[in-house]
């Protein structure tokens, strides 16, 4: 028996259709959160007492407002370890608490005025359960520092 194009299509297309059904997964949606960090309500350096020592830790709680209207959004609480004092380079873990859940980020921060740092979103709770993505932070010690989360949510 010889296969012709019609017979081949009759065999291949149902298999392709089944493969598509079997591998269909929920599609993530993207969400961007734009916040402003208005400064620390708690800001303590441990060990050497200032950010000038490699290995020192900063523990902080910052107030966050929504960029669109400056209404209270939540808080960012975390700690950073000084990696290289001469360049103000740190590694940070931060939990951002918002009305509908939390977001956890980890990354390298450079605390030089005007520097932008990017961190990975490593998890979330509540409305942010299963979140992936990244956050950016533009360091502005003279005023509000923009914080932007770009999230992929299930």
Short mmCIF file of C-alpha atoms in Angstrom, two decimals:
data_model
loop_
_atom_site.label_atom_id
_atom_site.label_comp_id
_atom_site.label_asym_id
_atom_site.label_seq_id
_atom_site.Cartn_x
_atom_site.Cartn_y
_atom_site.Cartn_z
CA UNK A 1 0.00 0.00 0.00
CA UNK A 2 1.30 3.40 -0.89
CA UNK A 3 0.89 6.45 1.36
CA UNK A 4 -0.42 9.53 -0.27
CA UNK A 5 -0.69 13.05 1.11
CA UNK A 6 -4.26 12.49 2.31
CA UNK A 7 -3.34 9.38 4.32
CA UNK A 8 -0.31 11.09 5.81
CA UNK A 9 -2.44 14.05 6.87
CA UNK A 10 -4.99 11.70 8.42
CA UNK A 11 -2.26 10.18 10.58
CA UNK A 12 -0.18 13.27 11.43
CA UNK A 13 -2.84 15.88 12.18
CA UNK A 14 -4.66 13.94 14.93
CA UNK A 15 -1.30 13.26 16.59
CA UNK A 16 -0.41 16.96 16.41
CA UNK A 17 -3.80 17.88 17.82
CA UNK A 18 -3.38 15.46 20.73
CA UNK A 19 0.13 16.75 21.42
CA UNK A 20 -1.22 20.30 21.57
CA UNK A 21 -3.92 19.31 24.06
CA UNK A 22 -1.55 17.31 26.23
CA UNK A 23 1.02 20.11 26.49
CA UNK A 24 -1.32 23.05 26.91
CA UNK A 25 -0.45 24.85 30.11
CA UNK A 26 -1.95 27.98 31.59
CA UNK A 27 -0.48 31.06 29.99
CA UNK A 28 1.22 33.50 32.36
CA UNK A 29 0.24 37.14 32.24
CA UNK A 30 2.59 40.06 32.73
CA UNK A 31 2.03 42.78 35.29
CA UNK A 32 4.13 45.87 35.98
CA UNK A 33 4.08 47.56 39.39
CA UNK A 34 5.50 51.09 39.62
CA UNK A 35 6.38 52.28 43.11
CA UNK A 36 8.46 54.93 44.81
CA UNK A 37 10.66 54.23 47.83
CA UNK A 38 10.27 57.27 50.09
CA UNK A 39 13.00 56.29 52.52
CA UNK A 40 13.80 54.19 55.54
CA UNK A 41 11.89 54.03 58.78
CA UNK A 42 14.50 51.57 60.04
CA UNK A 43 18.09 51.63 58.73
CA UNK A 44 20.80 49.97 60.84
CA UNK A 45 24.32 48.88 59.92
CA UNK A 46 25.66 45.88 61.81
CA UNK A 47 29.27 44.97 62.59
CA UNK A 48 31.40 47.98 61.60
CA UNK A 49 28.61 50.49 62.12
CA UNK A 50 28.82 52.06 58.66
CA UNK A 51 28.72 50.91 55.04
CA UNK A 52 32.50 51.23 54.68
CA UNK A 53 33.41 47.67 55.64
CA UNK A 54 33.18 44.57 53.47
CA UNK A 55 30.97 42.00 55.19
CA UNK A 56 28.89 44.53 57.13
CA UNK A 57 25.12 44.22 56.93
CA UNK A 58 22.42 46.81 56.56
CA UNK A 59 18.96 45.97 57.90
CA UNK A 60 16.13 48.23 56.75
CA UNK A 61 12.44 48.93 56.37
CA UNK A 62 11.47 51.42 53.67
CA UNK A 63 8.07 52.96 52.97
CA UNK A 64 6.64 52.46 49.47
CA UNK A 65 4.02 54.56 47.67
CA UNK A 66 2.39 54.05 44.27
CA UNK A 67 4.11 56.13 41.58
CA UNK A 68 0.78 57.10 39.94
CA UNK A 69 -0.77 58.88 42.94
CA UNK A 70 1.67 58.69 45.88
CA UNK A 71 -0.85 56.67 47.95
CA UNK A 72 0.62 54.26 50.49
CA UNK A 73 1.51 50.95 48.79
CA UNK A 74 3.39 49.03 51.48
CA UNK A 75 6.90 48.45 52.72
CA UNK A 76 10.19 46.89 51.68
CA UNK A 77 12.05 45.05 54.44
CA UNK A 78 15.38 43.39 53.99
CA UNK A 79 19.07 43.15 54.50
CA UNK A 80 22.10 43.81 52.35
CA UNK A 81 25.65 42.60 52.84
CA UNK A 82 28.48 44.89 51.72
CA UNK A 83 30.56 43.03 49.13
CA UNK A 84 32.87 45.82 47.97
CA UNK A 85 32.79 48.98 50.03
CA UNK A 86 34.77 51.09 47.55
CA UNK A 87 32.07 50.66 44.89
CA UNK A 88 29.08 50.52 47.30
CA UNK A 89 28.24 47.04 45.97
CA UNK A 90 26.01 44.80 48.07
CA UNK A 91 23.96 41.63 47.81
CA UNK A 92 20.40 42.05 49.05
CA UNK A 93 17.35 40.02 49.98
CA UNK A 94 14.17 42.09 50.20
CA UNK A 95 10.56 41.21 51.01
CA UNK A 96 8.10 43.77 49.62
CA UNK A 97 4.73 43.71 51.36
CA UNK A 98 1.79 45.13 49.41
CA UNK A 99 -1.95 45.00 50.10
CA UNK A 100 -2.58 41.74 48.26
CA UNK A 101 0.61 39.81 49.06
CA UNK A 102 4.39 39.86 49.19
CA UNK A 103 7.20 39.70 46.65
CA UNK A 104 10.70 38.46 47.47
CA UNK A 105 13.71 39.70 45.51
CA UNK A 106 17.41 38.88 45.56
CA UNK A 107 20.22 40.57 43.73
CA UNK A 108 23.24 42.82 43.62
CA UNK A 109 22.68 46.43 44.62
CA UNK A 110 24.94 49.37 43.82
CA UNK A 111 24.19 52.27 46.13
CA UNK A 112 25.72 55.12 44.15
CA UNK A 113 23.42 58.06 43.36
CA UNK A 114 21.77 57.51 39.98
CA UNK A 115 22.70 53.81 39.76
CA UNK A 116 20.02 51.33 38.75
CA UNK A 117 20.12 47.86 40.32
CA UNK A 118 18.18 44.84 39.08
CA UNK A 119 17.10 41.90 41.23
CA UNK A 120 15.35 38.63 40.50
CA UNK A 121 11.84 38.08 41.83
CA UNK A 122 12.28 34.75 43.61
CA UNK A 123 8.75 34.27 44.91
CA UNK A 124 5.55 35.71 46.19
CA UNK A 125 2.48 35.15 48.32
CA UNK A 126 -1.19 36.00 47.97
CA UNK A 127 -1.94 37.64 44.61
CA UNK A 128 1.76 37.20 43.73
CA UNK A 129 1.94 33.43 44.40
CA UNK A 130 4.17 31.87 41.74
CA UNK A 131 5.51 35.24 40.56
CA UNK A 132 8.62 35.34 38.37
CA UNK A 133 10.37 38.33 36.92
CA UNK A 134 12.61 41.15 38.05
CA UNK A 135 12.64 44.42 39.94
CA UNK A 136 14.66 47.55 39.28
CA UNK A 137 15.63 50.18 41.83
CA UNK A 138 17.05 53.61 40.89
CA UNK A 139 19.03 54.85 43.88
CA UNK A 140 18.22 58.46 44.74
CA UNK A 141 19.37 59.32 48.28
CA UNK A 142 18.13 62.93 47.87
CA UNK A 143 14.48 61.93 47.36
CA UNK A 144 12.16 59.21 46.14
CA UNK A 145 13.73 56.19 44.45
CA UNK A 146 11.70 54.54 41.66
CA UNK A 147 11.08 50.80 42.09
CA UNK A 148 9.57 48.81 39.22
CA UNK A 149 8.47 45.16 39.32
CA UNK A 150 7.97 43.38 35.99
CA UNK A 151 6.14 40.18 36.88
CA UNK A 152 5.03 37.05 35.11
CA UNK A 153 2.10 35.60 37.05
CA UNK A 154 0.28 32.30 36.54
#
